[in-house]
Amino acid sequence: MAFPVPRTCPFDLPAGYAALRTERPVSRVRLPDGQLAWLVTRYEDVRRLATDPRISADRGHPNSPYTELVTAQGRAAIAAVGRSLIGLDPPEHGPRRRMLMPEFTVRRVNGLRPHIQRVVDESIAALLAGPRPAELVTALALPVTSTVICELLGVPYADRDFFLDRAAVQVRRDVPPERRRQAGGELRAYLDRLVTGKERDGGDDLLSRLAARRNAEFDHDQLVGLAMLLLIAGFESTASMIVLGVVVLLEHGGAAAVPKDPAALGLAVEELLRYLSIVDTMPRVATADIEVGGVTIPAGDGVLLSFASANHDADTFDDPAGLRLGRGSRQHVAFGYGAHQCLGQNLARAELEIVFRSLFTRVPGLRLAVPLADLPFKRDASVYGLDRLPVTW
Amino acid sequence: MTGIAMRLIIDRERCVGAGLCVLSAPELFDQSDADGRVVVRASTDADDPAVHEAGRLCPSGALRIAGP
């Protein structure tokens, strides 16, 4: 089977996942560069492998399964970013992650909520003051998520157009590898200069705090790699969840579907995360022969853990293709699972809760300005989303 | 559980600071300001459903419920 398989229904997973879970839960797939990898599709298998010490997250491994066509130079660039955190294994991974963990605790994120609320309120006010129809990716999703991550990291917001453009190119599969590599290089050069300034002058932001802790094990280049990872991960996926979440909520009753009670709203966000599963797979490599789902994955083979498929496993979620905002679906793996589970998950939760509540409270008459079928879904991107979302009210 | 207490096992070395325990049972769990790792706030009853939920969600195995 060739992989990735684009989504055809806007909200359902790629066709074939349900059959794979039943018939071949660990199956061989061919990636865009011709390489073969194992695709793991069942919830229990995905969770087990995500915590298996015989599974490596090393993106520099020659068999690391990239789901987009990447050149040798591109692989090297992605591996360099991976070595900053997401592609690290023990014993290097733990200490590096622990440097960041205090910045993203539930309490720390809750402390940011008033600030996030202000950013959201300003974007909605600008939206209401502007023309109709409006475009929600550029009027709300990107301004909110990029402002929040910029202020947290200490990246000047005035530079947002530059890095929004470069970062957006990074996650697309339909952009030639050469252009992706160039965009990545420009973003890296920008962050290199920014981090150098923080190492010199310091400040009250995350990157300055990390710069102050630089040592022999954690050098300038690693800090630049980490800045790049946090910046891209910090807004692209959350912005995609915002726009897709708005469309799904509109399809399910709009303002009436958004719970007022904070606990119920929190659960609704969990269900949206599960239902949409915008990041399908994460690349891993087996470091030993591993028996799973009736097959033995040989040591050295690439493994794709499909968190999206796991989130639609009928053994774990009743009627998985159905959206039920009130169901308790906190056990979803939309943020991954294991030691690499998304570091910013609580920041994402806070942004999503605040955006959905505020948008549908302030603009209860919100509706799509074009038919659902005409929306430009990014069917073949590593982060599923929408290029544009025209709305009116 | 017929009176036989389950046991809550905390392994801070494995904690990756996801905070799902805090979301499940905020009155019982917290995260350290210094390193983001799990802190047990009160003496916990491992039979409490919220504690079970925390154990089920913990992505790193830092928080586990063990039988007697």
Short mmCIF file of C-alpha atoms in Angstrom, two decimals:
data_model
loop_
_atom_site.label_atom_id
_atom_site.label_comp_id
_atom_site.label_asym_id
_atom_site.label_seq_id
_atom_site.Cartn_x
_atom_site.Cartn_y
_atom_site.Cartn_z
CA MET A 1 0.00 0.00 0.00
CA ALA A 2 1.28 3.49 -0.83
CA PHE A 3 1.39 5.88 2.12
CA PRO A 4 0.26 8.50 3.08
CA VAL A 5 -3.33 8.06 1.91
CA PRO A 6 -5.10 11.44 1.57
CA ARG A 7 -8.45 11.97 3.30
CA THR A 8 -11.46 11.98 0.98
CA CYS A 9 -14.27 12.83 3.42
CA PRO A 10 -13.29 16.14 5.01
CA PHE A 11 -13.63 14.86 8.60
CA ASP A 12 -13.20 11.13 8.38
CA LEU A 13 -9.84 9.39 8.30
CA PRO A 14 -8.30 8.11 5.06
CA ALA A 15 -10.27 5.24 3.56
CA GLY A 16 -8.86 1.86 4.42
CA TYR A 17 -7.79 2.50 8.03
CA ALA A 18 -10.82 0.68 9.46
CA ALA A 19 -10.08 -2.41 7.36
CA LEU A 20 -6.40 -2.31 8.32
CA ARG A 21 -7.25 -2.27 12.03
CA THR A 22 -9.38 -5.38 11.58
CA GLU A 23 -7.39 -7.30 8.99
CA ARG A 24 -3.76 -6.16 9.06
CA PRO A 25 -3.20 -3.96 12.16
CA VAL A 26 0.54 -3.87 11.48
CA SER A 27 1.02 -3.59 7.74
CA ARG A 28 3.74 -2.82 5.22
CA VAL A 29 3.46 0.54 3.44
CA ARG A 30 5.53 2.21 0.73
CA LEU A 31 6.56 5.82 1.42
CA PRO A 32 6.94 8.60 -1.20
CA ASP A 33 10.71 7.98 -1.44
CA GLY A 34 10.11 4.28 -2.14
CA GLN A 35 11.17 3.13 1.31
CA LEU A 36 9.07 0.55 3.17
CA ALA A 37 7.80 0.96 6.71
CA TRP A 38 5.34 -0.68 9.13
CA LEU A 39 2.07 1.15 9.73
CA VAL A 40 0.55 0.44 13.16
CA THR A 41 -3.17 1.21 13.35
CA ARG A 42 -4.72 -0.24 16.55
CA TYR A 43 -5.08 1.85 19.72
CA GLU A 44 -3.55 -0.75 22.07
CA ASP A 45 -0.63 -1.50 19.72
CA VAL A 46 0.09 2.20 19.12
CA ARG A 47 0.11 2.97 22.86
CA ARG A 48 2.26 -0.07 23.60
CA LEU A 49 4.86 0.74 20.93
CA ALA A 50 4.92 4.45 21.86
CA THR A 51 6.21 3.44 25.30
CA ASP A 52 8.38 0.50 24.18
CA PRO A 53 12.07 1.09 25.03
CA ARG A 54 13.00 -0.87 21.87
CA ILE A 55 11.46 1.87 19.70
CA SER A 56 13.66 4.83 18.73
CA ALA A 57 12.45 8.33 17.81
CA ASP A 58 15.73 9.12 16.01
CA ARG A 59 14.82 11.04 12.86
CA GLY A 60 18.40 10.87 11.65
CA HIS A 61 18.24 7.07 11.31
CA PRO A 62 18.48 6.09 7.61
CA ASN A 63 15.19 4.15 7.93
CA SER A 64 13.27 6.87 9.76
CA PRO A 65 9.98 6.83 7.80
CA TYR A 66 9.26 10.28 6.40
CA THR A 67 5.75 10.51 4.97
CA GLU A 68 6.74 13.35 2.65
CA LEU A 69 9.23 13.18 -0.19
CA VAL A 70 12.45 14.55 1.25
CA THR A 71 15.87 14.93 -0.31
CA ALA A 72 19.05 13.82 1.43
CA GLN A 73 19.64 17.46 2.43
CA GLY A 74 16.07 17.69 3.66
CA ARG A 75 16.52 14.58 5.79
CA ALA A 76 19.63 16.09 7.33
CA ALA A 77 17.78 19.34 8.11
CA ILE A 78 14.80 17.52 9.69
CA ALA A 79 17.17 15.29 11.64
CA ALA A 80 18.93 18.40 13.00
CA VAL A 81 15.64 19.79 14.33
CA GLY A 82 14.75 16.32 15.64
CA ARG A 83 17.96 16.19 17.64
CA SER A 84 16.74 19.20 19.60
CA LEU A 85 13.95 17.17 21.28
CA ILE A 86 11.41 15.16 19.28
CA GLY A 87 14.01 12.88 17.71
CA LEU A 88 15.98 12.21 20.89
CA ASP A 89 16.04 8.91 22.78
CA PRO A 90 17.06 8.23 26.37
CA PRO A 91 19.31 9.15 28.04
CA GLU A 92 19.54 12.49 26.16
CA HIS A 93 15.79 13.06 25.85
CA GLY A 94 14.75 13.26 29.52
CA PRO A 95 17.06 16.07 30.70
CA ARG A 96 16.31 18.14 27.56
CA ARG A 97 12.56 17.78 28.00
CA ARG A 98 12.82 18.60 31.71
CA MET A 99 14.38 21.95 30.83
CA LEU A 100 11.07 22.83 29.16
CA MET A 101 8.54 21.07 31.36
CA PRO A 102 8.17 23.88 33.96
CA GLU A 103 7.21 26.26 31.11
CA PHE A 104 4.19 24.17 30.11
CA THR A 105 2.65 22.88 33.34
CA VAL A 106 -1.13 23.05 33.78
CA ARG A 107 -0.74 25.84 36.38
CA ARG A 108 1.67 27.83 34.23
CA VAL A 109 -0.69 27.58 31.25
CA ASN A 110 -3.69 28.52 33.40
CA GLY A 111 -1.74 31.64 34.35
CA LEU A 112 -1.56 32.51 30.64
CA ARG A 113 -5.34 32.24 30.15
CA PRO A 114 -6.17 35.92 30.80
CA HIS A 115 -3.49 36.85 28.32
CA ILE A 116 -4.78 34.36 25.70
CA GLN A 117 -8.30 35.72 26.29
CA ARG A 118 -7.10 39.25 25.56
CA VAL A 119 -5.40 38.16 22.32
CA VAL A 120 -8.55 36.28 21.25
CA ASP A 121 -10.83 39.22 22.14
CA GLU A 122 -8.69 41.59 20.08
CA SER A 123 -8.77 39.29 17.05
CA ILE A 124 -12.56 38.87 17.30
CA ALA A 125 -13.05 42.63 17.66
CA ALA A 126 -10.96 43.19 14.52
CA LEU A 127 -12.93 40.47 12.73
CA LEU A 128 -16.26 42.12 13.63
CA ALA A 129 -14.98 45.54 12.58
CA GLY A 130 -13.84 44.20 9.19
CA PRO A 131 -15.70 43.27 5.99
CA ARG A 132 -18.00 40.29 5.50
CA PRO A 133 -17.34 37.59 4.47
CA ALA A 134 -14.15 37.27 6.45
CA GLU A 135 -11.38 34.70 6.26
CA LEU A 136 -10.84 32.94 9.58
CA VAL A 137 -7.36 31.48 9.05
CA THR A 138 -5.75 34.90 8.71
CA ALA A 139 -8.28 36.82 10.85
CA LEU A 140 -8.29 34.55 13.89
CA ALA A 141 -6.46 31.20 13.86
CA LEU A 142 -2.99 32.36 12.85
CA PRO A 143 -2.98 35.71 14.73
CA VAL A 144 -4.06 34.07 18.00
CA THR A 145 -1.73 31.08 17.91
CA SER A 146 1.28 32.96 16.57
CA THR A 147 0.87 35.85 19.04
CA VAL A 148 0.67 33.45 21.98
CA ILE A 149 3.73 31.42 20.99
CA CYS A 150 5.74 34.53 19.99
CA GLU A 151 5.17 36.17 23.36
CA LEU A 152 5.93 32.97 25.24
CA LEU A 153 9.17 32.35 23.33
CA GLY A 154 10.20 36.00 23.03
CA VAL A 155 10.00 36.18 19.22
CA PRO A 156 9.18 39.72 17.97
CA TYR A 157 5.61 39.65 16.66
CA ALA A 158 6.57 42.19 13.99
CA ASP A 159 8.47 39.36 12.24
CA ARG A 160 5.42 37.09 12.11
CA ASP A 161 4.73 37.36 8.37
CA PHE A 162 8.25 36.17 7.67
CA PHE A 163 8.14 33.10 9.88
CA LEU A 164 4.45 32.25 9.31
CA ASP A 165 5.23 31.93 5.62
CA ARG A 166 8.41 29.88 6.10
CA ALA A 167 6.85 27.64 8.74
CA ALA A 168 3.72 26.99 6.64
CA VAL A 169 5.90 25.74 3.79
CA GLN A 170 7.60 23.29 6.15
CA VAL A 171 4.51 21.19 6.85
CA ARG A 172 3.17 20.93 3.30
CA ARG A 173 3.68 17.84 1.18
CA ASP A 174 2.76 19.56 -2.10
CA VAL A 175 5.72 21.96 -1.97
CA PRO A 176 8.92 20.80 -3.75
CA PRO A 177 11.57 19.54 -1.30
CA GLU A 178 14.03 22.19 -2.49
CA ARG A 179 11.68 25.02 -1.59
CA ARG A 180 10.95 23.47 1.79
CA ARG A 181 14.67 23.19 2.47
CA GLN A 182 15.22 26.83 1.52
CA ALA A 183 12.37 28.00 3.78
CA GLY A 184 13.77 25.92 6.63
CA GLY A 185 17.21 27.44 6.11
CA GLU A 186 15.84 31.00 6.18
CA LEU A 187 13.85 30.32 9.33
CA ARG A 188 16.87 28.78 10.99
CA ALA A 189 19.09 31.74 10.07
CA TYR A 190 16.49 34.13 11.54
CA LEU A 191 16.26 32.19 14.80
CA ASP A 192 20.06 31.91 14.95
CA ARG A 193 20.29 35.73 15.03
CA LEU A 194 17.42 35.99 17.53
CA VAL A 195 18.94 33.42 19.91
CA THR A 196 22.36 35.12 19.67
CA GLY A 197 20.71 38.34 20.87
CA LYS A 198 19.07 36.54 23.79
CA GLU A 199 22.35 34.93 24.79
CA ARG A 200 23.86 38.41 24.91
CA ASP A 201 21.05 40.48 26.44
CA GLY A 202 18.64 38.07 28.13
CA GLY A 203 15.01 38.93 28.85
CA ASP A 204 11.84 37.60 30.46
CA ASP A 205 10.90 34.94 27.96
CA LEU A 206 11.34 31.21 27.42
CA LEU A 207 14.22 31.41 24.94
CA SER A 208 16.11 33.85 27.18
CA ARG A 209 15.64 31.53 30.17
CA LEU A 210 16.98 28.62 28.11
CA ALA A 211 19.87 30.76 26.79
CA ALA A 212 20.84 31.51 30.38
CA ARG A 213 21.10 27.76 31.03
CA ARG A 214 23.32 27.01 28.05
CA ASN A 215 26.13 24.62 28.86
CA ALA A 216 28.42 22.08 27.23
CA GLU A 217 25.55 19.59 26.73
CA PHE A 218 23.15 22.20 25.41
CA ASP A 219 24.83 24.54 22.98
CA HIS A 220 23.79 27.43 20.75
CA ASP A 221 22.86 25.25 17.76
CA GLN A 222 20.67 23.03 19.89
CA LEU A 223 18.90 26.06 21.31
CA VAL A 224 18.25 27.31 17.76
CA GLY A 225 16.85 23.88 16.82
CA LEU A 226 14.61 23.91 19.87
CA ALA A 227 13.39 27.43 19.05
CA MET A 228 12.48 26.27 15.54
CA LEU A 229 10.63 23.23 16.82
CA LEU A 230 8.68 25.18 19.46
CA LEU A 231 7.80 27.96 17.03
CA ILE A 232 6.46 25.64 14.31
CA ALA A 233 4.79 23.19 16.68
CA GLY A 234 3.45 26.14 18.65
CA PHE A 235 1.07 27.56 16.12
CA GLU A 236 0.59 25.47 12.99
CA SER A 237 -1.22 22.53 14.58
CA THR A 238 -3.26 24.66 16.99
CA ALA A 239 -4.30 27.01 14.17
CA SER A 240 -5.43 23.97 12.14
CA MET A 241 -7.44 22.65 15.10
CA ILE A 242 -9.10 26.07 15.49
CA VAL A 243 -10.31 26.33 11.88
CA LEU A 244 -11.30 22.67 11.52
CA GLY A 245 -12.95 22.77 14.94
CA VAL A 246 -15.00 25.82 13.93
CA VAL A 247 -16.22 24.03 10.78
CA VAL A 248 -17.15 20.87 12.72
CA LEU A 249 -18.95 22.92 15.39
CA LEU A 250 -20.84 24.84 12.68
CA GLU A 251 -21.88 21.51 11.13
CA HIS A 252 -23.18 20.38 14.53
CA GLY A 253 -25.32 23.36 15.49
CA GLY A 254 -22.85 26.25 15.89
CA ALA A 255 -23.17 28.31 19.08
CA ALA A 256 -25.71 25.85 20.53
CA ALA A 257 -23.15 23.04 20.30
CA VAL A 258 -20.49 24.83 22.36
CA PRO A 259 -20.91 24.03 26.06
CA LYS A 260 -21.00 26.98 28.49
CA ASP A 261 -19.79 24.95 31.45
CA PRO A 262 -15.95 24.94 31.54
CA ALA A 263 -15.66 21.21 32.34
CA ALA A 264 -18.05 20.30 29.50
CA LEU A 265 -16.20 22.64 27.16
CA GLY A 266 -12.94 20.90 28.10
CA LEU A 267 -14.46 17.52 27.22
CA ALA A 268 -15.80 18.89 23.92
CA VAL A 269 -12.27 20.02 23.00
CA GLU A 270 -10.92 16.54 23.81
CA GLU A 271 -13.53 14.99 21.52
CA LEU A 272 -12.68 17.43 18.72
CA LEU A 273 -9.00 16.54 19.12
CA ARG A 274 -9.82 12.83 18.90
CA TYR A 275 -12.34 13.15 16.08
CA LEU A 276 -10.15 15.33 13.85
CA SER A 277 -6.75 13.75 14.72
CA ILE A 278 -4.96 16.31 12.57
CA VAL A 279 -1.50 14.79 13.02
CA ASP A 280 -1.80 11.24 11.75
CA THR A 281 1.53 9.50 12.22
CA MET A 282 4.84 9.84 14.03
CA PRO A 283 8.02 8.18 12.70
CA ARG A 284 9.89 5.60 14.77
CA VAL A 285 12.54 2.92 14.17
CA ALA A 286 12.64 -0.54 15.78
CA THR A 287 15.95 -1.18 17.55
CA ALA A 288 15.17 -4.86 18.18
CA ASP A 289 12.83 -7.48 16.73
CA ILE A 290 9.40 -6.57 18.13
CA GLU A 291 6.32 -8.79 18.05
CA VAL A 292 3.13 -6.81 17.71
CA GLY A 293 -0.28 -7.32 16.09
CA GLY A 294 0.60 -10.79 14.82
CA VAL A 295 3.84 -9.85 13.04
CA THR A 296 7.48 -9.41 14.01
CA ILE A 297 8.91 -6.04 13.10
CA PRO A 298 12.61 -6.67 12.41
CA ALA A 299 15.25 -4.55 14.11
CA GLY A 300 16.19 -1.53 12.01
CA ASP A 301 12.84 -1.18 10.23
CA GLY A 302 10.90 2.09 10.12
CA VAL A 303 7.61 2.21 12.03
CA LEU A 304 4.75 4.68 11.65
CA LEU A 305 2.50 4.91 14.68
CA SER A 306 -0.91 6.09 13.45
CA PHE A 307 -2.31 8.10 16.33
CA ALA A 308 -5.22 9.10 14.08
CA SER A 309 -6.17 5.50 13.42
CA ALA A 310 -5.79 4.67 17.13
CA ASN A 311 -8.25 7.47 17.90
CA HIS A 312 -10.81 5.84 15.62
CA ASP A 313 -10.40 2.30 16.95
CA ALA A 314 -13.87 0.88 17.71
CA ASP A 315 -12.37 -1.33 20.45
CA THR A 316 -11.59 1.85 22.41
CA PHE A 317 -14.16 4.39 21.19
CA ASP A 318 -17.77 3.43 20.58
CA ASP A 319 -18.91 4.67 17.13
CA PRO A 320 -15.49 6.27 16.50
CA ALA A 321 -16.49 8.04 13.27
CA GLY A 322 -19.24 9.89 15.14
CA LEU A 323 -18.70 13.19 16.94
CA ARG A 324 -20.10 13.17 20.48
CA LEU A 325 -18.97 16.29 22.25
CA GLY A 326 -20.12 15.05 25.64
CA ARG A 327 -18.36 11.70 25.56
CA GLY A 328 -15.34 11.42 27.82
CA SER A 329 -12.58 10.81 25.28
CA ARG A 330 -9.59 12.01 27.29
CA GLN A 331 -7.77 8.73 26.58
CA HIS A 332 -7.30 9.82 22.95
CA VAL A 333 -3.77 9.99 21.59
CA ALA A 334 -4.13 13.09 19.40
CA PHE A 335 -1.11 14.55 21.24
CA GLY A 336 0.80 11.30 20.86
CA TYR A 337 1.70 8.97 23.70
CA GLY A 338 4.82 8.02 25.61
CA ALA A 339 7.81 10.17 26.49
CA HIS A 340 7.33 12.33 23.37
CA GLN A 341 3.69 13.23 24.01
CA CYS A 342 3.14 16.87 22.98
CA LEU A 343 4.83 19.21 25.41
CA GLY A 344 2.47 22.07 24.56
CA GLN A 345 -0.77 20.09 24.90
CA ASN A 346 -2.13 22.16 27.78
CA LEU A 347 -1.38 25.40 25.98
CA ALA A 348 -3.26 24.04 22.95
CA ARG A 349 -6.22 23.03 25.17
CA ALA A 350 -6.37 26.52 26.68
CA GLU A 351 -6.24 28.24 23.28
CA LEU A 352 -8.93 25.97 21.81
CA GLU A 353 -11.30 26.36 24.77
CA ILE A 354 -10.94 30.14 24.80
CA VAL A 355 -11.30 30.54 21.02
CA PHE A 356 -14.37 28.31 20.65
CA ARG A 357 -16.17 29.82 23.66
CA SER A 358 -15.35 33.43 22.76
CA LEU A 359 -16.02 33.16 19.02
CA PHE A 360 -19.43 31.50 19.35
CA THR A 361 -20.44 33.81 22.23
CA ARG A 362 -19.48 37.01 20.42
CA VAL A 363 -20.55 35.87 16.93
CA PRO A 364 -23.52 33.51 17.53
CA GLY A 365 -24.69 33.92 13.93
CA LEU A 366 -21.38 32.69 12.49
CA ARG A 367 -21.77 30.54 9.36
CA LEU A 368 -19.77 29.31 6.38
CA ALA A 369 -19.66 31.77 3.48
CA VAL A 370 -19.17 28.96 0.92
CA PRO A 371 -20.55 25.40 0.73
CA LEU A 372 -18.66 22.88 2.86
CA ALA A 373 -17.65 20.97 -0.27
CA ASP A 374 -15.84 24.05 -1.62
CA LEU A 375 -13.58 24.52 1.41
CA PRO A 376 -9.87 24.07 0.55
CA PHE A 377 -8.99 21.18 2.89
CA LYS A 378 -5.28 20.35 3.05
CA ARG A 379 -5.87 16.70 2.26
CA ASP A 380 -2.23 15.89 1.79
CA ALA A 381 -0.30 17.80 4.46
CA SER A 382 1.49 16.34 7.47
CA VAL A 383 -0.79 18.53 9.63
CA TYR A 384 -4.37 18.33 8.33
CA GLY A 385 -6.07 21.71 8.08
CA LEU A 386 -7.63 24.34 5.84
CA ASP A 387 -5.90 26.89 3.63
CA ARG A 388 -8.79 29.35 3.99
CA LEU A 389 -12.06 29.44 5.90
CA PRO A 390 -14.50 32.05 4.49
CA VAL A 391 -17.19 32.84 7.08
CA THR A 392 -19.92 35.40 7.54
CA TRP A 393 -22.54 36.22 10.23
CA MET B 1 -12.54 -3.84 45.31
CA THR B 2 -14.02 -5.63 48.37
CA GLY B 3 -11.92 -3.81 50.91
CA ILE B 4 -8.54 -4.68 49.44
CA ALA B 5 -6.81 -1.38 48.75
CA MET B 6 -5.19 -0.69 45.41
CA ARG B 7 -1.85 1.06 45.53
CA LEU B 8 -0.78 4.23 43.73
CA ILE B 9 2.82 4.10 42.50
CA ILE B 10 4.58 7.32 41.52
CA ASP B 11 7.86 7.21 39.61
CA ARG B 12 8.99 10.81 39.18
CA GLU B 13 12.01 9.72 37.14
CA ARG B 14 9.68 8.64 34.32
CA CYS B 15 7.43 11.71 34.46
CA VAL B 16 7.33 13.76 31.24
CA GLY B 17 5.24 16.59 32.66
CA ALA B 18 2.17 16.07 30.45
CA GLY B 19 -0.08 17.16 33.32
CA LEU B 20 -2.91 14.71 32.57
CA CYS B 21 -2.97 13.70 36.25
CA VAL B 22 -3.59 17.34 37.18
CA LEU B 23 -6.43 17.54 34.64
CA SER B 24 -7.96 14.30 35.98
CA ALA B 25 -7.69 15.04 39.70
CA PRO B 26 -6.53 18.62 40.38
CA GLU B 27 -7.19 18.28 44.10
CA LEU B 28 -4.77 15.35 44.31
CA PHE B 29 -2.00 16.07 41.82
CA ASP B 30 0.13 19.06 40.95
CA GLN B 31 3.30 19.73 38.96
CA SER B 32 6.50 21.12 40.42
CA ASP B 33 7.33 24.70 39.46
CA ALA B 34 11.00 23.75 39.48
CA ASP B 35 10.94 20.83 37.06
CA GLY B 36 7.34 20.29 35.92
CA ARG B 37 7.20 16.78 37.36
CA VAL B 38 4.25 15.28 39.21
CA VAL B 39 3.70 16.17 42.86
CA VAL B 40 1.14 14.35 45.01
CA ARG B 41 -0.81 16.99 46.92
CA ALA B 42 -2.76 14.87 49.37
CA SER B 43 -2.83 11.31 50.53
CA THR B 44 -4.55 9.62 47.64
CA ASP B 45 -7.02 6.80 47.59
CA ALA B 46 -5.99 4.56 44.73
CA ASP B 47 -9.58 3.28 44.51
CA ASP B 48 -10.76 6.79 43.59
CA PRO B 49 -12.01 6.77 39.95
CA ALA B 50 -10.17 10.04 39.26
CA VAL B 51 -6.91 8.43 40.33
CA HIS B 52 -7.63 5.48 38.05
CA GLU B 53 -8.30 7.91 35.22
CA ALA B 54 -4.96 9.61 35.92
CA GLY B 55 -3.21 6.24 35.83
CA ARG B 56 -4.89 5.30 32.57
CA LEU B 57 -3.96 8.61 30.89
CA CYS B 58 -0.38 8.98 32.14
CA PRO B 59 1.71 8.72 28.94
CA SER B 60 4.98 7.78 30.61
CA GLY B 61 4.04 5.18 33.22
CA ALA B 62 5.10 7.60 35.97
CA LEU B 63 1.76 7.10 37.67
CA ARG B 64 0.45 3.56 37.99
CA ILE B 65 -2.17 1.76 39.98
CA ALA B 66 -1.09 -1.63 41.32
CA GLY B 67 -3.23 -4.36 42.77
CA PRO B 68 -2.75 -5.57 46.31
#
